[in-house]
Amino acid sequence: MEAMNGNNTELKQSQKRKHLNTLLVLLNCLLMSIGQIGGPVLLRLYYVHGGKRKWFNAWLLTAGFPILIIPIAVSFLHARAKGYQGKFLVTQRLVVASAIIGILLGLDGYLYSFGLSYLPVSVSSLLGSTQLAFTAIFALIVVNHKFTHYSVNAVVLMTMGSVILGLHMNSNRPSGVSHGKYLLGFFMTLSAAALHGFIMPAVEYTHLKAGMAITFDLVMQVQFLISMFATVFCTVPMIINKDFQAIPREAVEYDLGETKYYLILVMAGICMQFLIIGSLGVIFCSTSLLGGLVSSLLVPMQQLFAVVFLGETFNAEKGMALAMCLWGFASYFYGKYKESRKLQVTKQDPVNGEV
């Protein structure tokens, strides 16, 4: 009887952890959605109306990291209320890993910011969606996620979408942007997608090698460190370029006025921090591949917001690239669905592979 009660308790605890994990995944997907849709529109708005500071724009991507103190403090107080001692869970190895990933994230932010200064959001988001292809490749190398013909199909389709955009640069080029600058922005954005595609499996690898249970507290603390190191990395060139002294002057000269200048920057910083929190949270609570899938699924919404709020055109080339992006996403998603179903059946009957 005691053994049965023990098994029931363990089963309830397991179900509770599963439900909590599902809730965290959904919450992080929501934060990721807000950040990925709102962030690029606001950052592009900064450039369109007179903003010129690329390192400052990159700094904004992670500068909102102090907001993470709120959930960390709430969790700490909750633990104290239950009689537990709240503590710093991150080991020395995780601090080093967080520093390396943070520096890469800061560099990724600069590449993305540079590309966005010359590209419309609609083009930037389509190029950024290729991170799923890069994530699939690096996930194979870093955490040994296997390739299937579905994932190969997704990689090929998304690559073709980028090629279509590249072959029709002049039709997408904003007024006042030279062909050379547009080309540079194009490849900088692709480089940002590739680097981000590496960062996501690297975070998952850190999770696998953490040597401890992945809890909400640990996730928040690691996210805080990664964003902090990324912000510090971007702060150094900002000091060298004297960006902090230039911000007040830029605000006065901004087309939409000084108040809206600061409002756009604050909102952009919050949105991009939501994106960072959501992206890292999805990886820690699930896998890097899910993060890539959610990011690709949000591309159509980015297109819609760019057309509505920035007045960007949506031509045939963008339509074809978007269709290939969605086709690649559907292929990849279906492949992962079949793989999970096959794994579930195998677990239920490892001999016959049948239920």
C-alpha positions as YAML, in Angstrom:
chain: A
units: angstrom
residues:
- id: 1
  name: MET
  ca: [0.00, 0.00, 0.00]
- id: 2
  name: GLU
  ca: [2.83, 2.38, 0.88]
- id: 3
  name: ALA
  ca: [4.52, 1.55, -2.41]
- id: 4
  name: MET
  ca: [1.30, 2.34, -4.31]
- id: 5
  name: ASN
  ca: [0.92, 5.66, -2.48]
- id: 6
  name: GLY
  ca: [4.54, 6.46, -3.26]
- id: 7
  name: ASN
  ca: [4.01, 5.70, -6.94]
- id: 8
  name: ASN
  ca: [0.85, 7.85, -7.04]
- id: 9
  name: THR
  ca: [2.69, 10.75, -5.41]
- id: 10
  name: GLU
  ca: [5.57, 10.43, -7.86]
- id: 11
  name: LEU
  ca: [3.11, 10.26, -10.78]
- id: 12
  name: LYS
  ca: [1.30, 13.41, -9.59]
- id: 13
  name: GLN
  ca: [4.59, 15.25, -9.20]
- id: 14
  name: SER
  ca: [5.65, 14.16, -12.68]
- id: 15
  name: GLN
  ca: [2.35, 15.38, -14.17]
- id: 16
  name: LYS
  ca: [2.66, 18.66, -12.28]
- id: 17
  name: ARG
  ca: [6.18, 19.20, -13.67]
- id: 18
  name: LYS
  ca: [4.93, 18.36, -17.16]
- id: 19
  name: HIS
  ca: [2.05, 20.84, -16.92]
- id: 20
  name: LEU
  ca: [4.37, 23.53, -15.54]
- id: 21
  name: ASN
  ca: [6.83, 22.93, -18.37]
- id: 22
  name: THR
  ca: [4.03, 23.20, -20.95]
- id: 23
  name: LEU
  ca: [2.88, 26.46, -19.37]
- id: 24
  name: LEU
  ca: [6.43, 27.84, -19.46]
- id: 25
  name: VAL
  ca: [6.82, 26.85, -23.13]
- id: 26
  name: LEU
  ca: [3.56, 28.64, -24.03]
- id: 27
  name: LEU
  ca: [4.54, 31.72, -21.99]
- id: 28
  name: ASN
  ca: [7.94, 31.89, -23.68]
- id: 29
  name: CYS
  ca: [6.36, 31.45, -27.12]
- id: 30
  name: LEU
  ca: [4.08, 34.41, -26.33]
- id: 31
  name: LEU
  ca: [7.02, 36.59, -25.26]
- id: 32
  name: MET
  ca: [8.91, 35.50, -28.36]
- id: 33
  name: SER
  ca: [5.96, 36.46, -30.56]
- id: 34
  name: ILE
  ca: [5.63, 39.95, -29.04]
- id: 35
  name: GLY
  ca: [9.35, 40.56, -29.39]
- id: 36
  name: GLN
  ca: [9.81, 39.21, -32.90]
- id: 37
  name: ILE
  ca: [6.81, 41.08, -34.34]
- id: 38
  name: GLY
  ca: [7.10, 44.40, -32.48]
- id: 39
  name: GLY
  ca: [10.87, 44.69, -32.09]
- id: 40
  name: PRO
  ca: [11.97, 44.85, -35.76]
- id: 41
  name: VAL
  ca: [9.17, 47.28, -36.66]
- id: 42
  name: LEU
  ca: [10.25, 49.67, -33.88]
- id: 43
  name: LEU
  ca: [13.96, 49.33, -34.71]
- id: 44
  name: ARG
  ca: [13.30, 50.00, -38.39]
- id: 45
  name: LEU
  ca: [11.16, 52.99, -37.37]
- id: 46
  name: TYR
  ca: [14.23, 54.31, -35.53]
- id: 47
  name: TYR
  ca: [16.28, 54.19, -38.76]
- id: 48
  name: VAL
  ca: [13.57, 55.42, -41.13]
- id: 49
  name: HIS
  ca: [13.08, 58.70, -39.24]
- id: 50
  name: GLY
  ca: [16.69, 59.68, -38.69]
- id: 51
  name: GLY
  ca: [18.37, 57.18, -36.31]
- id: 52
  name: LYS
  ca: [21.91, 56.21, -37.35]
- id: 53
  name: ARG
  ca: [23.57, 54.47, -34.37]
- id: 54
  name: LYS
  ca: [23.98, 50.77, -35.24]
- id: 55
  name: TRP
  ca: [25.79, 49.70, -32.07]
- id: 56
  name: PHE
  ca: [23.18, 51.54, -30.04]
- id: 57
  name: ASN
  ca: [20.45, 49.63, -31.88]
- id: 58
  name: ALA
  ca: [22.29, 46.38, -31.17]
- id: 59
  name: TRP
  ca: [22.65, 47.41, -27.51]
- id: 60
  name: LEU
  ca: [18.87, 47.82, -27.31]
- id: 61
  name: LEU
  ca: [18.37, 44.14, -28.19]
- id: 62
  name: THR
  ca: [19.53, 43.02, -24.74]
- id: 63
  name: ALA
  ca: [19.73, 46.21, -22.62]
- id: 64
  name: GLY
  ca: [16.36, 45.43, -21.05]
- id: 65
  name: PHE
  ca: [17.87, 42.49, -19.15]
- id: 66
  name: PRO
  ca: [17.39, 44.13, -15.69]
- id: 67
  name: ILE
  ca: [13.68, 43.35, -16.11]
- id: 68
  name: LEU
  ca: [14.64, 39.74, -15.34]
- id: 69
  name: ILE
  ca: [15.39, 40.80, -11.76]
- id: 70
  name: ILE
  ca: [11.61, 40.85, -11.18]
- id: 71
  name: PRO
  ca: [10.89, 37.12, -11.82]
- id: 72
  name: ILE
  ca: [14.18, 36.16, -10.13]
- id: 73
  name: ALA
  ca: [13.27, 38.18, -7.02]
- id: 74
  name: VAL
  ca: [9.69, 36.81, -6.97]
- id: 75
  name: SER
  ca: [11.01, 33.25, -7.17]
- id: 76
  name: PHE
  ca: [13.54, 33.98, -4.41]
- id: 77
  name: LEU
  ca: [10.85, 35.39, -2.10]
- id: 78
  name: HIS
  ca: [8.53, 32.48, -2.92]
- id: 79
  name: ALA
  ca: [11.26, 30.03, -1.92]
- id: 80
  name: ARG
  ca: [11.90, 31.93, 1.33]
- id: 81
  name: ALA
  ca: [8.17, 31.87, 2.14]
- id: 82
  name: LYS
  ca: [8.18, 28.08, 1.81]
- id: 83
  name: GLY
  ca: [11.17, 27.76, 4.11]
- id: 84
  name: TYR
  ca: [13.76, 27.17, 1.37]
- id: 85
  name: GLN
  ca: [16.94, 29.14, 0.93]
- id: 86
  name: GLY
  ca: [16.93, 31.03, -2.38]
- id: 87
  name: LYS
  ca: [20.37, 30.81, -3.99]
- id: 88
  name: PHE
  ca: [22.46, 31.50, -7.05]
- id: 89
  name: LEU
  ca: [22.23, 28.26, -9.03]
- id: 90
  name: VAL
  ca: [24.59, 29.01, -11.89]
- id: 91
  name: THR
  ca: [27.90, 27.16, -11.70]
- id: 92
  name: GLN
  ca: [31.27, 28.51, -12.83]
- id: 93
  name: ARG
  ca: [30.99, 26.46, -16.03]
- id: 94
  name: LEU
  ca: [27.59, 28.00, -16.79]
- id: 95
  name: VAL
  ca: [28.93, 31.50, -16.14]
- id: 96
  name: VAL
  ca: [31.72, 30.93, -18.70]
- id: 97
  name: ALA
  ca: [29.25, 29.43, -21.20]
- id: 98
  name: SER
  ca: [26.87, 32.36, -20.63]
- id: 99
  name: ALA
  ca: [29.71, 34.83, -21.28]
- id: 100
  name: ILE
  ca: [30.64, 33.16, -24.58]
- id: 101
  name: ILE
  ca: [27.02, 32.93, -25.75]
- id: 102
  name: GLY
  ca: [26.40, 36.51, -24.60]
- id: 103
  name: ILE
  ca: [29.30, 37.84, -26.68]
- id: 104
  name: LEU
  ca: [28.04, 35.90, -29.71]
- id: 105
  name: LEU
  ca: [24.54, 37.26, -29.08]
- id: 106
  name: GLY
  ca: [25.90, 40.82, -28.93]
- id: 107
  name: LEU
  ca: [27.72, 40.31, -32.24]
- id: 108
  name: ASP
  ca: [24.59, 38.78, -33.72]
- id: 109
  name: GLY
  ca: [22.62, 41.84, -32.60]
- id: 110
  name: TYR
  ca: [25.07, 44.15, -34.37]
- id: 111
  name: LEU
  ca: [24.90, 42.15, -37.63]
- id: 112
  name: TYR
  ca: [21.10, 42.21, -37.48]
- id: 113
  name: SER
  ca: [20.99, 45.91, -36.59]
- id: 114
  name: PHE
  ca: [23.37, 46.76, -39.44]
- id: 115
  name: GLY
  ca: [21.26, 44.82, -41.94]
- id: 116
  name: LEU
  ca: [18.02, 46.38, -40.72]
- id: 117
  name: SER
  ca: [19.44, 49.88, -41.28]
- id: 118
  name: TYR
  ca: [19.45, 49.23, -45.04]
- id: 119
  name: LEU
  ca: [16.71, 46.63, -45.55]
- id: 120
  name: PRO
  ca: [12.91, 46.80, -45.23]
- id: 121
  name: VAL
  ca: [11.51, 44.73, -42.34]
- id: 122
  name: SER
  ca: [9.71, 42.52, -44.86]
- id: 123
  name: VAL
  ca: [13.02, 41.52, -46.50]
- id: 124
  name: SER
  ca: [14.93, 41.35, -43.20]
- id: 125
  name: SER
  ca: [12.34, 39.02, -41.66]
- id: 126
  name: LEU
  ca: [12.39, 36.69, -44.66]
- id: 127
  name: LEU
  ca: [16.17, 36.49, -44.55]
- id: 128
  name: GLY
  ca: [16.05, 36.04, -40.79]
- id: 129
  name: SER
  ca: [13.70, 33.07, -41.22]
- id: 130
  name: THR
  ca: [16.59, 31.15, -42.76]
- id: 131
  name: GLN
  ca: [17.87, 30.73, -39.21]
- id: 132
  name: LEU
  ca: [15.70, 27.59, -39.10]
- id: 133
  name: ALA
  ca: [17.86, 26.11, -41.83]
- id: 134
  name: PHE
  ca: [21.04, 27.13, -39.99]
- id: 135
  name: THR
  ca: [19.59, 25.87, -36.69]
- id: 136
  name: ALA
  ca: [18.92, 22.48, -38.29]
- id: 137
  name: ILE
  ca: [22.49, 22.27, -39.60]
- id: 138
  name: PHE
  ca: [24.14, 23.38, -36.35]
- id: 139
  name: ALA
  ca: [21.75, 21.24, -34.25]
- id: 140
  name: LEU
  ca: [23.08, 18.24, -36.19]
- id: 141
  name: ILE
  ca: [26.67, 19.26, -35.45]
- id: 142
  name: VAL
  ca: [26.33, 20.53, -31.87]
- id: 143
  name: VAL
  ca: [23.61, 18.39, -30.23]
- id: 144
  name: ASN
  ca: [23.36, 15.57, -32.78]
- id: 145
  name: HIS
  ca: [19.79, 16.20, -33.99]
- id: 146
  name: LYS
  ca: [19.41, 13.93, -37.02]
- id: 147
  name: PHE
  ca: [18.62, 15.19, -40.50]
- id: 148
  name: THR
  ca: [15.59, 13.76, -42.32]
- id: 149
  name: HIS
  ca: [14.45, 14.35, -45.89]
- id: 150
  name: TYR
  ca: [11.84, 16.72, -44.41]
- id: 151
  name: SER
  ca: [14.51, 18.91, -42.78]
- id: 152
  name: VAL
  ca: [16.65, 18.77, -45.95]
- id: 153
  name: ASN
  ca: [13.60, 19.91, -47.92]
- id: 154
  name: ALA
  ca: [13.10, 22.81, -45.48]
- id: 155
  name: VAL
  ca: [16.74, 23.90, -45.78]
- id: 156
  name: VAL
  ca: [16.61, 23.83, -49.60]
- id: 157
  name: LEU
  ca: [13.33, 25.76, -49.77]
- id: 158
  name: MET
  ca: [14.47, 28.50, -47.39]
- id: 159
  name: THR
  ca: [17.77, 28.81, -49.24]
- id: 160
  name: MET
  ca: [15.88, 29.22, -52.52]
- id: 161
  name: GLY
  ca: [13.71, 31.90, -50.92]
- id: 162
  name: SER
  ca: [16.83, 33.90, -50.01]
- id: 163
  name: VAL
  ca: [18.19, 33.45, -53.54]
- id: 164
  name: ILE
  ca: [14.95, 34.86, -55.01]
- id: 165
  name: LEU
  ca: [15.23, 37.94, -52.79]
- id: 166
  name: GLY
  ca: [18.88, 38.31, -53.74]
- id: 167
  name: LEU
  ca: [18.15, 38.18, -57.47]
- id: 168
  name: HIS
  ca: [15.52, 40.94, -57.19]
- id: 169
  name: MET
  ca: [17.34, 43.40, -54.95]
- id: 170
  name: ASN
  ca: [16.47, 46.53, -56.92]
- id: 171
  name: SER
  ca: [12.72, 45.94, -56.62]
- id: 172
  name: ASN
  ca: [12.99, 45.78, -52.80]
- id: 173
  name: ARG
  ca: [15.59, 48.49, -52.23]
- id: 174
  name: PRO
  ca: [14.34, 51.46, -50.12]
- id: 175
  name: SER
  ca: [14.75, 54.94, -51.57]
- id: 176
  name: GLY
  ca: [18.03, 56.57, -50.61]
- id: 177
  name: VAL
  ca: [19.83, 53.24, -50.12]
- id: 178
  name: SER
  ca: [22.54, 52.48, -52.68]
- id: 179
  name: HIS
  ca: [22.90, 49.08, -54.32]
- id: 180
  name: GLY
  ca: [26.15, 48.51, -52.43]
- id: 181
  name: LYS
  ca: [24.63, 49.31, -49.04]
- id: 182
  name: TYR
  ca: [21.60, 47.13, -49.77]
- id: 183
  name: LEU
  ca: [23.90, 44.24, -50.76]
- id: 184
  name: LEU
  ca: [25.93, 44.72, -47.58]
- id: 185
  name: GLY
  ca: [22.77, 44.77, -45.45]
- id: 186
  name: PHE
  ca: [21.54, 41.65, -47.24]
- id: 187
  name: PHE
  ca: [24.62, 39.61, -46.38]
- id: 188
  name: MET
  ca: [24.92, 41.03, -42.87]
- id: 189
  name: THR
  ca: [21.35, 39.88, -42.17]
- id: 190
  name: LEU
  ca: [22.08, 36.43, -43.58]
- id: 191
  name: SER
  ca: [25.19, 36.29, -41.37]
- id: 192
  name: ALA
  ca: [23.05, 37.26, -38.37]
- id: 193
  name: ALA
  ca: [20.62, 34.43, -39.20]
- id: 194
  name: ALA
  ca: [23.52, 31.97, -39.47]
- id: 195
  name: LEU
  ca: [25.05, 33.09, -36.17]
- id: 196
  name: HIS
  ca: [21.66, 32.94, -34.44]
- id: 197
  name: GLY
  ca: [21.19, 29.48, -35.91]
- id: 198
  name: PHE
  ca: [24.40, 28.47, -34.11]
- id: 199
  name: ILE
  ca: [23.54, 30.22, -30.84]
- id: 200
  name: MET
  ca: [20.29, 28.29, -30.36]
- id: 201
  name: PRO
  ca: [21.88, 24.78, -30.40]
- id: 202
  name: ALA
  ca: [24.78, 26.17, -28.33]
- id: 203
  name: VAL
  ca: [22.28, 27.21, -25.64]
- id: 204
  name: GLU
  ca: [20.66, 23.77, -25.81]
- id: 205
  name: TYR
  ca: [24.10, 22.15, -25.48]
- id: 206
  name: THR
  ca: [24.73, 24.28, -22.39]
- id: 207
  name: HIS
  ca: [21.43, 23.03, -21.01]
- id: 208
  name: LEU
  ca: [22.38, 19.39, -21.67]
- id: 209
  name: LYS
  ca: [25.80, 19.83, -20.02]
- id: 210
  name: ALA
  ca: [24.55, 21.88, -17.06]
- id: 211
  name: GLY
  ca: [24.94, 18.92, -14.70]
- id: 212
  name: MET
  ca: [21.76, 19.81, -12.81]
- id: 213
  name: ALA
  ca: [17.99, 19.89, -13.20]
- id: 214
  name: ILE
  ca: [16.76, 22.68, -15.48]
- id: 215
  name: THR
  ca: [14.43, 24.72, -13.27]
- id: 216
  name: PHE
  ca: [12.68, 28.06, -13.74]
- id: 217
  name: ASP
  ca: [15.20, 29.71, -11.41]
- id: 218
  name: LEU
  ca: [18.17, 28.37, -13.36]
- id: 219
  name: VAL
  ca: [16.66, 29.45, -16.69]
- id: 220
  name: MET
  ca: [16.07, 33.01, -15.45]
- id: 221
  name: GLN
  ca: [19.56, 33.31, -14.00]
- id: 222
  name: VAL
  ca: [21.25, 32.01, -17.16]
- id: 223
  name: GLN
  ca: [19.13, 34.33, -19.31]
- id: 224
  name: PHE
  ca: [20.13, 37.26, -17.10]
- id: 225
  name: LEU
  ca: [23.83, 36.45, -17.49]
- id: 226
  name: ILE
  ca: [23.67, 35.93, -21.27]
- id: 227
  name: SER
  ca: [21.84, 39.22, -21.83]
- id: 228
  name: MET
  ca: [24.15, 41.05, -19.41]
- id: 229
  name: PHE
  ca: [27.30, 39.88, -21.21]
- id: 230
  name: ALA
  ca: [25.75, 40.75, -24.60]
- id: 231
  name: THR
  ca: [24.93, 44.25, -23.35]
- id: 232
  name: VAL
  ca: [28.44, 44.77, -21.95]
- id: 233
  name: PHE
  ca: [29.90, 43.60, -25.28]
- id: 234
  name: CYS
  ca: [27.85, 46.22, -27.17]
- id: 235
  name: THR
  ca: [28.55, 48.93, -24.58]
- id: 236
  name: VAL
  ca: [32.31, 48.94, -25.29]
- id: 237
  name: PRO
  ca: [32.06, 50.05, -28.97]
- id: 238
  name: MET
  ca: [29.30, 52.48, -27.97]
- id: 239
  name: ILE
  ca: [31.75, 54.17, -25.59]
- id: 240
  name: ILE
  ca: [34.46, 54.19, -28.26]
- id: 241
  name: ASN
  ca: [32.06, 55.70, -30.85]
- id: 242
  name: LYS
  ca: [30.72, 58.18, -28.26]
- id: 243
  name: ASP
  ca: [27.16, 56.98, -28.92]
- id: 244
  name: PHE
  ca: [25.96, 57.91, -25.44]
- id: 245
  name: GLN
  ca: [26.92, 61.56, -26.01]
- id: 246
  name: ALA
  ca: [25.30, 61.52, -29.48]
- id: 247
  name: ILE
  ca: [21.91, 60.18, -28.32]
- id: 248
  name: PRO
  ca: [20.56, 63.51, -26.95]
- id: 249
  name: ARG
  ca: [21.56, 65.29, -30.19]
- id: 250
  name: GLU
  ca: [19.96, 62.58, -32.29]
- id: 251
  name: ALA
  ca: [16.77, 62.82, -30.22]
- id: 252
  name: VAL
  ca: [16.48, 66.57, -30.88]
- id: 253
  name: GLU
  ca: [16.93, 66.08, -34.64]
- id: 254
  name: TYR
  ca: [14.60, 63.05, -34.87]
- id: 255
  name: ASP
  ca: [11.81, 63.46, -37.46]
- id: 256
  name: LEU
  ca: [9.02, 62.34, -35.10]
- id: 257
  name: GLY
  ca: [10.15, 64.49, -32.20]
- id: 258
  name: GLU
  ca: [12.23, 63.95, -29.05]
- id: 259
  name: THR
  ca: [9.45, 62.34, -26.99]
- id: 260
  name: LYS
  ca: [8.60, 59.74, -29.63]
- id: 261
  name: TYR
  ca: [12.32, 59.07, -30.13]
- id: 262
  name: TYR
  ca: [12.75, 57.93, -26.54]
- id: 263
  name: LEU
  ca: [9.37, 56.16, -26.52]
- id: 264
  name: ILE
  ca: [10.33, 54.11, -29.58]
- id: 265
  name: LEU
  ca: [13.68, 53.19, -28.04]
- id: 266
  name: VAL
  ca: [12.17, 52.11, -24.72]
- id: 267
  name: MET
  ca: [9.45, 50.05, -26.40]
- id: 268
  name: ALA
  ca: [12.01, 48.51, -28.77]
- id: 269
  name: GLY
  ca: [14.24, 47.58, -25.84]
- id: 270
  name: ILE
  ca: [11.35, 45.91, -23.98]
- id: 271
  name: CYS
  ca: [10.14, 44.05, -27.08]
- id: 272
  name: MET
  ca: [13.62, 42.77, -27.96]
- id: 273
  name: GLN
  ca: [14.21, 41.65, -24.37]
- id: 274
  name: PHE
  ca: [10.93, 39.73, -24.59]
- id: 275
  name: LEU
  ca: [12.32, 38.10, -27.74]
- id: 276
  name: ILE
  ca: [15.57, 37.12, -26.01]
- id: 277
  name: ILE
  ca: [13.74, 35.82, -22.91]
- id: 278
  name: GLY
  ca: [11.25, 33.89, -25.04]
- id: 279
  name: SER
  ca: [13.88, 32.41, -27.36]
- id: 280
  name: LEU
  ca: [16.17, 31.21, -24.58]
- id: 281
  name: GLY
  ca: [13.19, 30.06, -22.50]
- id: 282
  name: VAL
  ca: [11.81, 27.92, -25.34]
- id: 283
  name: ILE
  ca: [15.22, 26.29, -25.77]
- id: 284
  name: PHE
  ca: [15.65, 25.54, -22.06]
- id: 285
  name: CYS
  ca: [12.07, 24.26, -21.67]
- id: 286
  name: SER
  ca: [12.03, 22.37, -24.98]
- id: 287
  name: THR
  ca: [14.59, 22.33, -27.84]
- id: 288
  name: SER
  ca: [16.41, 24.75, -30.13]
- id: 289
  name: LEU
  ca: [14.46, 23.32, -33.05]
- id: 290
  name: LEU
  ca: [11.13, 24.41, -31.53]
- id: 291
  name: GLY
  ca: [12.57, 27.90, -31.14]
- id: 292
  name: GLY
  ca: [13.51, 27.92, -34.82]
- id: 293
  name: LEU
  ca: [10.06, 26.68, -35.82]
- id: 294
  name: VAL
  ca: [8.22, 29.33, -33.80]
- id: 295
  name: SER
  ca: [10.50, 32.03, -35.22]
- id: 296
  name: SER
  ca: [9.75, 30.92, -38.80]
- id: 297
  name: LEU
  ca: [6.03, 30.71, -38.12]
- id: 298
  name: LEU
  ca: [5.99, 34.37, -37.03]
- id: 299
  name: VAL
  ca: [7.42, 35.62, -40.34]
- id: 300
  name: PRO
  ca: [3.99, 36.18, -42.01]
- id: 301
  name: MET
  ca: [2.93, 38.35, -39.06]
- id: 302
  name: GLN
  ca: [6.13, 40.39, -39.42]
- id: 303
  name: GLN
  ca: [5.27, 40.91, -43.09]
- id: 304
  name: LEU
  ca: [1.78, 42.12, -42.20]
- id: 305
  name: PHE
  ca: [2.98, 44.57, -39.54]
- id: 306
  name: ALA
  ca: [5.68, 45.94, -41.87]
- id: 307
  name: VAL
  ca: [3.09, 46.64, -44.57]
- id: 308
  name: VAL
  ca: [0.54, 48.19, -42.16]
- id: 309
  name: PHE
  ca: [2.80, 50.28, -39.90]
- id: 310
  name: LEU
  ca: [5.75, 51.09, -42.17]
- id: 311
  name: GLY
  ca: [3.97, 51.24, -45.53]
- id: 312
  name: GLU
  ca: [6.30, 48.68, -47.11]
- id: 313
  name: THR
  ca: [5.28, 47.07, -50.38]
- id: 314
  name: PHE
  ca: [4.67, 43.34, -50.68]
- id: 315
  name: ASN
  ca: [5.66, 42.33, -54.21]
- id: 316
  name: ALA
  ca: [5.68, 39.00, -56.05]
- id: 317
  name: GLU
  ca: [9.28, 38.17, -55.09]
- id: 318
  name: LYS
  ca: [8.52, 38.57, -51.39]
- id: 319
  name: GLY
  ca: [5.37, 36.49, -51.87]
- id: 320
  name: MET
  ca: [7.37, 33.64, -53.44]
- id: 321
  name: ALA
  ca: [10.02, 33.82, -50.72]
- id: 322
  name: LEU
  ca: [7.31, 33.80, -48.03]
- id: 323
  name: ALA
  ca: [5.58, 30.82, -49.66]
- id: 324
  name: MET
  ca: [8.87, 28.90, -49.69]
- id: 325
  name: CYS
  ca: [9.49, 29.86, -46.06]
- id: 326
  name: LEU
  ca: [6.06, 28.55, -45.02]
- id: 327
  name: TRP
  ca: [6.46, 25.45, -47.19]
- id: 328
  name: GLY
  ca: [9.83, 24.76, -45.57]
- id: 329
  name: PHE
  ca: [8.33, 25.32, -42.13]
- id: 330
  name: ALA
  ca: [5.43, 22.94, -42.88]
- id: 331
  name: SER
  ca: [7.83, 20.30, -44.17]
- id: 332
  name: TYR
  ca: [10.05, 20.56, -41.12]
- id: 333
  name: PHE
  ca: [7.12, 20.58, -38.71]
- id: 334
  name: TYR
  ca: [5.53, 17.52, -40.36]
- id: 335
  name: GLY
  ca: [8.84, 15.68, -40.21]
- id: 336
  name: LYS
  ca: [9.22, 16.40, -36.48]
- id: 337
  name: TYR
  ca: [5.59, 15.34, -35.93]
- id: 338
  name: LYS
  ca: [6.15, 11.98, -37.66]
- id: 339
  name: GLU
  ca: [9.39, 11.50, -35.75]
- id: 340
  name: SER
  ca: [7.68, 12.14, -32.38]
- id: 341
  name: ARG
  ca: [4.81, 9.77, -33.26]
- id: 342
  name: LYS
  ca: [7.25, 7.04, -34.24]
- id: 343
  name: LEU
  ca: [9.19, 7.52, -31.00]
- id: 344
  name: GLN
  ca: [5.97, 7.36, -28.97]
- id: 345
  name: VAL
  ca: [4.91, 4.08, -30.62]
- id: 346
  name: THR
  ca: [8.38, 2.60, -30.12]
- id: 347
  name: LYS
  ca: [8.28, 3.44, -26.41]
- id: 348
  name: GLN
  ca: [4.88, 1.78, -26.04]
- id: 349
  name: ASP
  ca: [5.98, -1.41, -27.82]
- id: 350
  name: PRO
  ca: [9.76, -1.50, -28.40]
- id: 351
  name: VAL
  ca: [9.58, -5.03, -29.87]
- id: 352
  name: ASN
  ca: [6.89, -4.72, -32.53]
- id: 353
  name: GLY
  ca: [6.68, -0.94, -32.80]
- id: 354
  name: GLU
  ca: [2.92, -1.21, -32.29]
- id: 355
  name: VAL
  ca: [0.56, -0.16, -29.55]
...
